[in-house]
XYZ file of C-alpha atoms in Angstrom:
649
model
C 0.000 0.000 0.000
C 1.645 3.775 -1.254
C 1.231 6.585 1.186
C 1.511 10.002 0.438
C 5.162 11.412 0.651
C 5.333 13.326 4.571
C 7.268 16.379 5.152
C 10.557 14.956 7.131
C 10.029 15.764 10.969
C 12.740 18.903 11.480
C 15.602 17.581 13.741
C 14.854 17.442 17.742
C 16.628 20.013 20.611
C 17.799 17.700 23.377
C 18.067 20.281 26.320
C 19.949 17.946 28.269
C 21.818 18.749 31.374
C 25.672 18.879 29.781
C 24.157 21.093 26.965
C 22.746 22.785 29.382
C 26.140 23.170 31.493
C 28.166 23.417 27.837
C 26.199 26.205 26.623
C 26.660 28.341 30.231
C 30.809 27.821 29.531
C 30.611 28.970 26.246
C 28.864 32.743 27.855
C 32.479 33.587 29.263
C 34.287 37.342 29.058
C 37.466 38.659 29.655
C 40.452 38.035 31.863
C 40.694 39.536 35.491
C 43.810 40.122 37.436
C 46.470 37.515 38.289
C 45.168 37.282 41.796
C 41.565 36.434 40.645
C 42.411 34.742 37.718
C 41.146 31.204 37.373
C 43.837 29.184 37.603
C 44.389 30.980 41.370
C 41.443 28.658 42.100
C 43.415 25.282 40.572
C 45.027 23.739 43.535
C 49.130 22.548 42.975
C 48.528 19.191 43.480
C 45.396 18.965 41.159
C 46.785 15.911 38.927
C 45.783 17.362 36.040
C 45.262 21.296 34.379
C 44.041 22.488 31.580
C 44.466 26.175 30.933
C 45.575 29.739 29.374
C 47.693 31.748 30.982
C 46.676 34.907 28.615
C 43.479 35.685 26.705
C 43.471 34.691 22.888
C 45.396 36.831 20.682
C 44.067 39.128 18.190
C 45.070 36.974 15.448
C 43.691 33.624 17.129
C 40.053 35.490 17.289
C 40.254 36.220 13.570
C 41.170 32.516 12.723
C 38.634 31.339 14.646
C 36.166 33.899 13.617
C 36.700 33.630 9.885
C 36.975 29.548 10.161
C 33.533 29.634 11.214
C 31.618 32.237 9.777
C 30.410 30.605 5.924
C 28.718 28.412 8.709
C 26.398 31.617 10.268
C 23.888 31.060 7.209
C 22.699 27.633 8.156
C 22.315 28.349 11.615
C 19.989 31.660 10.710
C 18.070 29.053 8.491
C 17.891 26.202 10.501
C 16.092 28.997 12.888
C 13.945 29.944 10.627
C 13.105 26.852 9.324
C 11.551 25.756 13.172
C 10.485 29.591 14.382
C 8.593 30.150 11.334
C 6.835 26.632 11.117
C 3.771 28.168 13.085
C 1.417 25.782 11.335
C 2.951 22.738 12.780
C 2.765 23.103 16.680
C 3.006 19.510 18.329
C 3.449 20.133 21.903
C 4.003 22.953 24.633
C 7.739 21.763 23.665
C 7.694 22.994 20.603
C 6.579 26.646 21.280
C 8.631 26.804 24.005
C 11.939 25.858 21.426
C 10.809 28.355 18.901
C 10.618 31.149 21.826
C 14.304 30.555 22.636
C 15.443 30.358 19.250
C 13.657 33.922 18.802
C 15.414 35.120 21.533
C 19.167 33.643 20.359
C 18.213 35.113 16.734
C 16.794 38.630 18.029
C 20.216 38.618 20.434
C 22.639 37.925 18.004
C 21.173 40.215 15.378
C 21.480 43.029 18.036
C 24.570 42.241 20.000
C 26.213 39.172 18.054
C 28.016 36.569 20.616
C 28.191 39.481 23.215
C 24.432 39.746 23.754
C 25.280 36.434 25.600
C 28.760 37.649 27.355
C 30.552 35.168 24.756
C 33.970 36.027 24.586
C 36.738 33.986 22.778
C 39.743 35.843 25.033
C 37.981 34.384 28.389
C 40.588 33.515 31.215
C 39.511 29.475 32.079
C 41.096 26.990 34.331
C 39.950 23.193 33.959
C 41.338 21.138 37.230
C 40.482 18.862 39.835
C 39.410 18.624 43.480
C 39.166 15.417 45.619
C 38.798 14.016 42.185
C 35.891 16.035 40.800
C 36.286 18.271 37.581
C 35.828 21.505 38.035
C 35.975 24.592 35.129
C 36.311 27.889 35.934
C 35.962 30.668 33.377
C 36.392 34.466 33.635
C 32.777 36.597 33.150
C 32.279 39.692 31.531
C 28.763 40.273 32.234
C 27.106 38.004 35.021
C 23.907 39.088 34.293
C 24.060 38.423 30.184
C 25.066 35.184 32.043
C 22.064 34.889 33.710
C 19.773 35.646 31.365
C 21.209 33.132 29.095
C 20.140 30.206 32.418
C 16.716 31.676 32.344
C 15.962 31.365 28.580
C 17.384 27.944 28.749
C 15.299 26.709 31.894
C 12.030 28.322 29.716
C 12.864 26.228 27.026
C 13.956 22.562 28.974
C 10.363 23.441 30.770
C 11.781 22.953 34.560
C 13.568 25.614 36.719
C 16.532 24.152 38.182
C 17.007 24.141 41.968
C 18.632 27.228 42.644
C 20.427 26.837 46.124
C 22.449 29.888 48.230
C 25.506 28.755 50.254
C 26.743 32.534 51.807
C 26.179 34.810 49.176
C 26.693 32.660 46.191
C 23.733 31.083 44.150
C 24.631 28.429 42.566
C 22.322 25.950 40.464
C 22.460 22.219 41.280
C 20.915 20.369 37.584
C 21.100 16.314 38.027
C 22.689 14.362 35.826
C 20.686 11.535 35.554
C 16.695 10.402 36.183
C 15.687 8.727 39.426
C 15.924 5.085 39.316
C 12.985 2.241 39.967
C 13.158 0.313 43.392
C 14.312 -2.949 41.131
C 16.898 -0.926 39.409
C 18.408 0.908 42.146
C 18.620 -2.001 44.272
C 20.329 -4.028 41.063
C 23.184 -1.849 41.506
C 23.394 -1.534 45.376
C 23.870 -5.512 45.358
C 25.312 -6.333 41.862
C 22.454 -8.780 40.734
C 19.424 -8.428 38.307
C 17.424 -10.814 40.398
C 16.577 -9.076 43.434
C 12.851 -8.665 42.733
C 12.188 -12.257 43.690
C 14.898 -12.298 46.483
C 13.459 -9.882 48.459
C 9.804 -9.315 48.877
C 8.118 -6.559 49.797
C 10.021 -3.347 49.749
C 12.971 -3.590 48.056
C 14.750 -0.361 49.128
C 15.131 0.639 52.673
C 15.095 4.643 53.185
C 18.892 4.144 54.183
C 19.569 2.848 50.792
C 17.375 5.811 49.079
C 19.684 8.010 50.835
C 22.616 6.427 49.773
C 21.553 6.251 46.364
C 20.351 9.776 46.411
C 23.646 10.668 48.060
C 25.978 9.178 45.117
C 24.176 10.507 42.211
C 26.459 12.941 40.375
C 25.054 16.500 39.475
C 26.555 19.425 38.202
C 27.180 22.694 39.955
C 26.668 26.091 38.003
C 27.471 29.070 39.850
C 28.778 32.928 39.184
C 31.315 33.427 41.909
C 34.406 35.981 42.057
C 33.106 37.504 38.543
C 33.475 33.559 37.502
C 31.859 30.919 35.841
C 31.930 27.719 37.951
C 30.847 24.732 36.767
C 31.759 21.370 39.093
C 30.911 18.280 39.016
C 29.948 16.939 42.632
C 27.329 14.253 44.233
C 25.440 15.129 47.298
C 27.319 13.068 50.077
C 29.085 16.276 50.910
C 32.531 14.885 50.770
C 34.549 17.613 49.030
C 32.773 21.225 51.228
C 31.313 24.009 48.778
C 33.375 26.420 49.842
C 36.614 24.008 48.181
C 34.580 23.688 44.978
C 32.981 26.736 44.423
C 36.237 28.287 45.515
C 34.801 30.789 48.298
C 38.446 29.407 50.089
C 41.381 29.590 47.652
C 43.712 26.707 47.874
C 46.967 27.726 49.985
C 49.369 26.711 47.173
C 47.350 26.982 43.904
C 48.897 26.151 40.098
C 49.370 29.734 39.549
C 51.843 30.576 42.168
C 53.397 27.174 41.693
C 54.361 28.786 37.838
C 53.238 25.178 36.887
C 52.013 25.979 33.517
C 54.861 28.891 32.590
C 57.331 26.017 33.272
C 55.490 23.866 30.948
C 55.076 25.807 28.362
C 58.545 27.381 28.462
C 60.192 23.838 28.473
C 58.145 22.253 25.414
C 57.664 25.858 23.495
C 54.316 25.928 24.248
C 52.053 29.082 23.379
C 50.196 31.234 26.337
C 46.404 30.616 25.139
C 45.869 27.137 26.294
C 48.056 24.345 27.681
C 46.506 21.076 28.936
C 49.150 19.117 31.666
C 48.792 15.533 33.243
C 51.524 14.328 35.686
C 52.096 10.975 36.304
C 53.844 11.455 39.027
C 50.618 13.082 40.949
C 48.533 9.781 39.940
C 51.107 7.960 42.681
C 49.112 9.714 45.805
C 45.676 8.145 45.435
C 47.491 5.021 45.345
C 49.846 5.989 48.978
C 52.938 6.653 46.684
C 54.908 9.960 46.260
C 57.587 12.016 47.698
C 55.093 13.840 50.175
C 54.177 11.888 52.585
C 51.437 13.500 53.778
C 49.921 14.276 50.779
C 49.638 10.266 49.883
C 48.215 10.231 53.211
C 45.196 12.614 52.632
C 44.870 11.436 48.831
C 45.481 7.763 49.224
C 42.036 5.250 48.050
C 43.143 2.713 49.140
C 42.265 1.050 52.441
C 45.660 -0.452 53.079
C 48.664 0.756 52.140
C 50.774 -1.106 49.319
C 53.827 -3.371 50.548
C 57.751 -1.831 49.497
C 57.775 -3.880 46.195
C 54.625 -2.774 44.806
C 55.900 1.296 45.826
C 59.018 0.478 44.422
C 57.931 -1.281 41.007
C 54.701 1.178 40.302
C 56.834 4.464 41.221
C 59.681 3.279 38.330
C 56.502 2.157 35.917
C 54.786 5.995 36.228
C 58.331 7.004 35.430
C 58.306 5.300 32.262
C 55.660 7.597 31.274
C 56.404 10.961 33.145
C 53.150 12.322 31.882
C 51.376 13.887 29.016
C 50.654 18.033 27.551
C 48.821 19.503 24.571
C 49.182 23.163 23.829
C 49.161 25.607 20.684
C 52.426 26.011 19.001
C 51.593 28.980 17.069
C 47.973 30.936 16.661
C 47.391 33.707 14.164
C 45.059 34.848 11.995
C 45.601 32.010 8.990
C 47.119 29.176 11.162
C 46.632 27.282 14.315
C 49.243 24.451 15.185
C 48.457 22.183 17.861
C 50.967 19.825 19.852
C 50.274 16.594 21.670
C 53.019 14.788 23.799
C 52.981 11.296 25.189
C 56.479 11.815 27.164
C 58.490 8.601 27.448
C 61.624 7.897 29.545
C 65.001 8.742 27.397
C 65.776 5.307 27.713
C 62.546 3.638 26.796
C 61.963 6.464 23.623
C 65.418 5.984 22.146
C 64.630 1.996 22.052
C 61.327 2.273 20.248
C 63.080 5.169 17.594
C 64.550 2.198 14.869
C 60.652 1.382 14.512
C 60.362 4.739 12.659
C 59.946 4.489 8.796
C 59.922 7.188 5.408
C 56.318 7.670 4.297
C 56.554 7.713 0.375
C 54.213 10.704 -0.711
C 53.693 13.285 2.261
C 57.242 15.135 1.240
C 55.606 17.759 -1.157
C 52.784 19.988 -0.367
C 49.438 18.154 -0.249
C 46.286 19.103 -2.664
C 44.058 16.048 -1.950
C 43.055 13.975 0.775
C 45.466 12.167 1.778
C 46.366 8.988 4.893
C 49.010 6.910 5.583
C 51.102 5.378 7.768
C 54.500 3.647 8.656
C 56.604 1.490 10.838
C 58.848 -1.149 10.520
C 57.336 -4.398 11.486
C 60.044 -6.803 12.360
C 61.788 -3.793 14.788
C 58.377 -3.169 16.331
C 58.623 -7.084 17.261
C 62.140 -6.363 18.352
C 61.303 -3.838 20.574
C 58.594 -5.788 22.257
C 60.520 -8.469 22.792
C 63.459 -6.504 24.684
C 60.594 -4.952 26.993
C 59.555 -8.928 27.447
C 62.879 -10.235 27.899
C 63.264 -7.385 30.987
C 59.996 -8.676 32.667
C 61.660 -12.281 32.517
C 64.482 -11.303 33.539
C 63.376 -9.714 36.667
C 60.032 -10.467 36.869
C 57.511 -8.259 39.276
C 57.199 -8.733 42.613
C 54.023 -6.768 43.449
C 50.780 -8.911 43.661
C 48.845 -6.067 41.964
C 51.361 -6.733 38.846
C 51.432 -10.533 38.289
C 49.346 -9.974 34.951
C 51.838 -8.180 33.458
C 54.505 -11.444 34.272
C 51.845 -13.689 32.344
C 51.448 -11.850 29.601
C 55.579 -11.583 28.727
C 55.473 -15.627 29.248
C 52.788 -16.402 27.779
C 53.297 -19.008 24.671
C 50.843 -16.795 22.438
C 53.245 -13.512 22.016
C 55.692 -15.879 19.906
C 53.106 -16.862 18.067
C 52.030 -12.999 17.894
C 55.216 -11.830 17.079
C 56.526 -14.091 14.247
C 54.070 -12.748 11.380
C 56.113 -9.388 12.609
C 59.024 -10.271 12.130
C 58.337 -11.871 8.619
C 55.878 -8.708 7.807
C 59.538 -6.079 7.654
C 61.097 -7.207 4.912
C 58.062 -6.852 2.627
C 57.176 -3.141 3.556
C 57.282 -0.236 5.799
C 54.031 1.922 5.168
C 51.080 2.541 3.106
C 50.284 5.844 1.330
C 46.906 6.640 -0.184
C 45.979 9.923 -2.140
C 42.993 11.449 -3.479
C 43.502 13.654 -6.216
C 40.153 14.322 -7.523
C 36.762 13.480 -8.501
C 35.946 11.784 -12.469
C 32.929 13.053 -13.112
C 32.511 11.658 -16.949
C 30.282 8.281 -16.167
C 26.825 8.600 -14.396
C 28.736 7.987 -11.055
C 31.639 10.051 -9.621
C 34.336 7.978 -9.406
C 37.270 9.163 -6.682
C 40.584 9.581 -8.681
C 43.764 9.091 -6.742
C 47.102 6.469 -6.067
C 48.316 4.086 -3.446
C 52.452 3.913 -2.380
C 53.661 0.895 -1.004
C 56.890 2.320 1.052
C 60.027 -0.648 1.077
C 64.003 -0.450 1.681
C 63.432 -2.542 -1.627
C 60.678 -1.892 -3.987
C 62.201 -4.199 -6.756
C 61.997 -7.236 -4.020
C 57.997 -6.469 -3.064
C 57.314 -6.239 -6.830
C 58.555 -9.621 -6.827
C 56.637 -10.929 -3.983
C 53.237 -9.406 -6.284
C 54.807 -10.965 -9.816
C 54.601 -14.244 -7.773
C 50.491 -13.513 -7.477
C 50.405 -11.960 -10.894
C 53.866 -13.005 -13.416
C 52.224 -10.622 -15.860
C 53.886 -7.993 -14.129
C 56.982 -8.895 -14.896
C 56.224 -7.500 -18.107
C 56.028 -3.650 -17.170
C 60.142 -3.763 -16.175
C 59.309 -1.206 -13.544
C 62.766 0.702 -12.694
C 63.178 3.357 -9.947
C 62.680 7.024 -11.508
C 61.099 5.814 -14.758
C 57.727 7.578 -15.770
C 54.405 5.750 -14.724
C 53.629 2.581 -17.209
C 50.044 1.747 -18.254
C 48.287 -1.002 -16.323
C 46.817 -3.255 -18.992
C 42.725 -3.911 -17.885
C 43.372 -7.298 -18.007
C 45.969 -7.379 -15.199
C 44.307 -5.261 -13.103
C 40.933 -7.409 -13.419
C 43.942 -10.640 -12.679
C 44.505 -9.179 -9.929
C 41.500 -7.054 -8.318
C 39.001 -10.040 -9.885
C 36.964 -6.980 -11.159
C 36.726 -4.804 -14.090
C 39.265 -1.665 -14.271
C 36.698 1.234 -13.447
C 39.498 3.565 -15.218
C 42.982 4.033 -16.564
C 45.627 3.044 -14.229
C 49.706 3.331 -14.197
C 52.113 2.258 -12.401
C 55.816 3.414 -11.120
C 58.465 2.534 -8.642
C 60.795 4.793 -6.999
C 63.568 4.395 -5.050
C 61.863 3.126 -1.673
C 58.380 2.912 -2.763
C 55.565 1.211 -5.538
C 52.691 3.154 -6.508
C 49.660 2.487 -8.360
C 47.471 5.504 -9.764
C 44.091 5.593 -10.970
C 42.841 8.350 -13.424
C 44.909 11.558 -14.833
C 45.063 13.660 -11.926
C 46.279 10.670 -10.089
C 49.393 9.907 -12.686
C 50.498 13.948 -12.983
C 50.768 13.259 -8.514
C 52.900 9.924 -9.136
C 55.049 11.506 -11.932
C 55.425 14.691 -9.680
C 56.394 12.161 -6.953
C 59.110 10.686 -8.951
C 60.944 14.334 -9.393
C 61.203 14.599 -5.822
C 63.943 13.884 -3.791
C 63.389 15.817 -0.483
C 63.734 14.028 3.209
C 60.679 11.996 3.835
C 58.488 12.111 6.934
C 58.826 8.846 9.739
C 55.027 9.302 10.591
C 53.901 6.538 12.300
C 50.277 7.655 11.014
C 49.593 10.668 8.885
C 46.498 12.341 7.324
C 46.170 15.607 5.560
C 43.309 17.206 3.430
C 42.851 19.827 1.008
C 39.248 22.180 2.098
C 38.982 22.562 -1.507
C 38.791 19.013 -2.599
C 36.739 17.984 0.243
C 34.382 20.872 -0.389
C 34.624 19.776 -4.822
C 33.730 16.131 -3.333
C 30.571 17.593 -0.985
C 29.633 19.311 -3.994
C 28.992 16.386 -6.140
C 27.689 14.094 -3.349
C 25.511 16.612 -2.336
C 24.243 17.797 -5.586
C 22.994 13.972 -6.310
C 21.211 13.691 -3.338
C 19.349 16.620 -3.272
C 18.171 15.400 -6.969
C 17.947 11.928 -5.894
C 15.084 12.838 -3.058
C 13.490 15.163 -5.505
C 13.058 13.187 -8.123
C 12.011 10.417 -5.004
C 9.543 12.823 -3.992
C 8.053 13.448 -7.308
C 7.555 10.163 -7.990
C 5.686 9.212 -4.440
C 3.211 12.317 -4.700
C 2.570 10.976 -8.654
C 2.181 7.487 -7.609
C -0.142 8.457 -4.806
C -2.322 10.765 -7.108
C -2.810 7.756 -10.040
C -4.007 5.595 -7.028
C -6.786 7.690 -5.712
C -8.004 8.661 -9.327
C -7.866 4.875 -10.286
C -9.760 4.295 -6.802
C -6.719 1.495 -6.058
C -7.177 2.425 -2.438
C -8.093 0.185 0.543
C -10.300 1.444 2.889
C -7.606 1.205 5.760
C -4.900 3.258 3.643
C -7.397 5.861 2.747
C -6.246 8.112 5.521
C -2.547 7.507 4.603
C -3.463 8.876 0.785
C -4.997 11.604 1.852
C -3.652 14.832 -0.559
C -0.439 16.244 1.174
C -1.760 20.042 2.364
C -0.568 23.527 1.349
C 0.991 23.396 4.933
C 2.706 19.992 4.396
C 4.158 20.942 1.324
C 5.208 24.307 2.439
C 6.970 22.475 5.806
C 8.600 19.884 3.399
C 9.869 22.996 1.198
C 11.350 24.801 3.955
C 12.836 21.328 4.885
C 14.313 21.233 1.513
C 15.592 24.594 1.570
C 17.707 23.982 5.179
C 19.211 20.933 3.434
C 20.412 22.787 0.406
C 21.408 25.970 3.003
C 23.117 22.963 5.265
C 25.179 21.574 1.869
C 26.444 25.032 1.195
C 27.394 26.948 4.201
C 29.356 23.320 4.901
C 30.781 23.912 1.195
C 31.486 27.411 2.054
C 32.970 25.881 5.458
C 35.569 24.004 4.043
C 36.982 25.838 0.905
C 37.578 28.315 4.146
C 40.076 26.045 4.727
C 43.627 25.391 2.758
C 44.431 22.052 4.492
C 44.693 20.481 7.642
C 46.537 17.998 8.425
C 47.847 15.470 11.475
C 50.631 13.608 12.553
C 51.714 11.270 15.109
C 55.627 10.141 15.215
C 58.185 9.916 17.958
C 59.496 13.427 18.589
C 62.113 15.016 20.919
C 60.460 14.176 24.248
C 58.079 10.927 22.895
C 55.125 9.855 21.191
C 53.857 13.453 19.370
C 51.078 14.717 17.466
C 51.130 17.487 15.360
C 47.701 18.894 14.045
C 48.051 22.113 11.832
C 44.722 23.800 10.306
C 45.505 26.886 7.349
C 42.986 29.574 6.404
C 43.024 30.216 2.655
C 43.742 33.794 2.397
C 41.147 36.471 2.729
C 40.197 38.977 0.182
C 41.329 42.190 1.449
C 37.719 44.732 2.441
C 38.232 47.544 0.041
């Protein structure tokens, strides 16, 4: 039975609690002084930071500002689209959505972001406290603040307790919905089964309270011309006055110069530095150079014997800790570093795993992934971090899994493919190098490089699958050869889709596929620069992603159309041939003027979705990431680049 083509529902606005709590963050100003600055709230022991130690620079608000505003369009019609649907009012829900979205639009026409005290050169501090987050962000204008809550709580349809401890107000919004008797008592005694075990009531009013008592919430509270937002339960554990910082700590991050250190040992920018410490991990568990600080920290109910302090002290060494942080930050280019720090000792022996990456040495103009290692010295480093444990096995109780696992029969077996895998390759390359548009289908253009010490020997492991190969004589630095469509359907068992080559150069194989794709692997042979040891690698191009969207989007958009079309004309020829049962008749009843108009302005939001997402990304000259073993251990590097702007006459 055919039914009449409905206008697709408009997406839903889940006002949950950590949108809620996310969107509050976001309504931050500028910075304060040193001695009311954020981070003067982050206590020196907290085991982990993550903060800027100066507002965003001029240039870093541009980037960010001119990254994101092709995307302003959509948003204005994606408003629109729900405030102006009058005609379709389902629930009290609804009006009370379209309400707040008049009052974002009618705010941000007037005021832009500061109408709601957003400010991108906010002060924050993210840190810890008795093991509950807490984020604290500089304000501008409390009450732009405030009124931001109340339009919020309007549109969620329930006013959040607001409690006063001194003279702060703070809100307290749960996290989670009250559980049934049979559930809640599930997880005070671990079993599913306690409905028949226990008759009657199943929940005493001690476990209510203890329940109640345990369930996390967040805290939301303008303090010290701050944003405070802490997660907390209700057992009263860690006092108010620690989280919502009415007491400062006595030695807080800031006059520890924890962050300046950091960032002036790794190079590290000003405008936002995230820091974990290993060594600060070693408290909770008794361990750590202050004494009394494992003492108060400690979670454990005994304290761990000498061996187990001795061997998981040296382990958290192994891994001093880990820090992210911007490089550089100007107006066309953000660069963003992530360190896994490893022991000297332990980073120098995992090094002679790094391998070249065949095809990431010139600049990129596709999309582009990869990686690289070398498998049998990945096996050889394992096995010299096993033959330690054997050697001198743990002592600690708490460790004994880690003793198994180096002597257990299965990691021979797990690293003898390894060992075979290295002398075959080192990495894999692909490339996308454009779109080939000519059939009814786009077909993705681009090539694949096979890195290898020895390309000529892993052409002769594939002439052993396919001899035919043989034929091309492939030499390093020779232009790409044709691949014949029979060899490539001997070897793919499917038809060639387009015209292929392929070339060798001196530590790599490549195969392309279409034109664009054999002017990259001729370009490729040319060059002779230093290639990158990434031990994964991806980079893309904002303008062939957004030529890609494009296309894809372009077909759908026709594809529902025409799907569209073609229900409402198969629905009309069954009511005028009267091929209608009389339970369908409701579903083929003629689409209104309303419907239509809903599924036009439905349409419209899709097609304004596809560009400003277009626009989005042809902001963008490439971006691009990178993980290898750097100076201090396992790195990331992530880079975004602006196109540049027209100049405003």
């Amino acid at each position: 039975m055919t039914s009449a083509v409905r206008a697709p529902r408009r997406p839903s606005i889940p006002l949950t609690a950590w949108g809620l709590a996310t969107a509050v963050a976001l309504a931050a100003g500028c910075s304060s002084s040193d001695d009311n600055a954020p981070l003067a709230y982050a206590p020196a022991e907290s085991i982990y930071i993550a903060a800027n130690l100066a507002p965003l620079s001029d240039g870093g608000v541009q980037l960010v500002e001119t990254l994101f505003q092709p995307l302003v369009p959509m948003l204005l019609s994606f408003n629109e689209l729900i405030a102006a649907d009058a005609d379709r009012i389902d629930s009290e829900k609804d009006l009370r959505i379209k309400a707040f979205l008049r009052y974002l639009q009618k705010t941000s026409d007037a005021e832009g972001l500061a109408g709601f005290g957003i400010d991108l050169k906010a002060l924050y501090a993210l840190y810890e406290i008795e093991l509950r987050p807490v984020l604290r962000v500089s304000l501008q204008n409390p009450d732009k603040l405030r009124k931001l809550m109340a339009e919020l709580e309007k549109a969620a349809g329930r006013s959040f307790p607001v409690q006063q401890h001194g003279t702060i107000s703070y809100w307290s919004v749960p996290l989670k919905e009250n559980l049934s008797d049979s559930d809640a008592a599930a997880l005070l005694e671990g079993t599913d089964n306690l409905r028949e075990a226990l008759p009657g009531e199943l929940l005493t009013p001690e476990d209510r309270q203890a329940l109640a008592d345990s369930d996390p919430h967040l805290l939301i509270a303008i303090a010290s011309e701050h944003l405070v937002v802490a997660l907390d339960t209700r057992d009263g554990k860690v006092p108010l006055d620690t989280l919502l910082g009415v007491q400062k700590p006595k030695h807080s991050m800031l006059k520890a110069g924890t962050l300046e250190t950091i960032n002036k040992q790794y190079g590290l920018a000003p405008y936002g530095t995230f820091w974990l410490d290993s060594q600060r991990l070693l408290p909770l568990l008794g361990l750590g150079p202050d004494a009394e600080l494992a003492r108060t920290r400690s979670l454990l109910k005994e304290p761990l014997d000498t061996a187990c302090a001795q061997e998981i002290t040296a382990l958290a060494g192994k891994v001093p800790g880990m820090l992210s942080g911007y490089s550089n930050i100007n107006a066309t280019r953000a660069q963003l570093r992530t360190t896994l720090l490893l022991e000297p000792l332990l980073r120098e022996d995992f090094r002679p795993v790094l391998a070249p990456l065949a095809g990431t040495q010139p600049p990129g103009a596709g999309i582009e992934l990869g990686g690289s290692l070398r498998l049998d010295r990945l096996a050889g480093f394992i096995q010299k971090q096993v033959s330690a444990i054997q050697a001198k096995p743990f002592q600690c109780d708490q460790l004994q899994f880690i003793n198994a696992t180096a002597a257990s029969p299965r990691l021979a077996k797990t690293l003898a493919p390894l060992y075979m895998g290295g002398s075959v390759g080192t990495g894999i390359y692909v490339r996308m190098t454009g779109l080939d548009t000519s059939g009814s289908t786009p077909l993705p253009e681009g090539m694949v490089l096979w890195s290898a010490d020895n390309p000529q020997a892993l052409l002769s492991y594939l002439t052993l699958a396919e001899p035919s190969l043989a034929t091309l004589r492939l030499q390093p630095g020779e232009l790409p050869k044709a691949l014949a469509a029979e060899q490539f359907e001997s070897i793919f068992d499917s038809p060639q889709p387009m015209p292929m080559w392929v070339a060798m150069g001196p530590h790599w194989l490549g195969l392309a596929a279409g034109e664009s794709a054999r002017n990259g692997l001729a370009q490729l042979q040319q060059d002779t620069g230093t290639m990158r040891e990434p031990l994964l690698f991806t980079r893309y191009s904002g303008t062939l992603l957004a030529d890609t969207l494009h296309t894809f989007s372009a077909t759908l958009l026709e594809e529902l159309r025409e799907e569209r079309a073609n229900a409402h004309d198969h629905d009309d020829h069954a009511r005028a041939d009267g091929d209608v049962e009389e339970d369908g008749a409701e579903d083929l009843e003629e689409p209104t003027g309303q419907e239509r108009l809903a599924e036009q302005r439905a349409n419209q939001w899709l097609q304004s979705f596809f560009d400003a997402s277009e626009a989005f990304l042809r902001n963008i000259d490439s971006l691009s990431s990178e993980l290898t073993l750097g100076e201090y251990g396992l790195e990331q590097y992530d880079s975004l680049t602006l196109r540049p702007q027209p100049k405003k006459p």
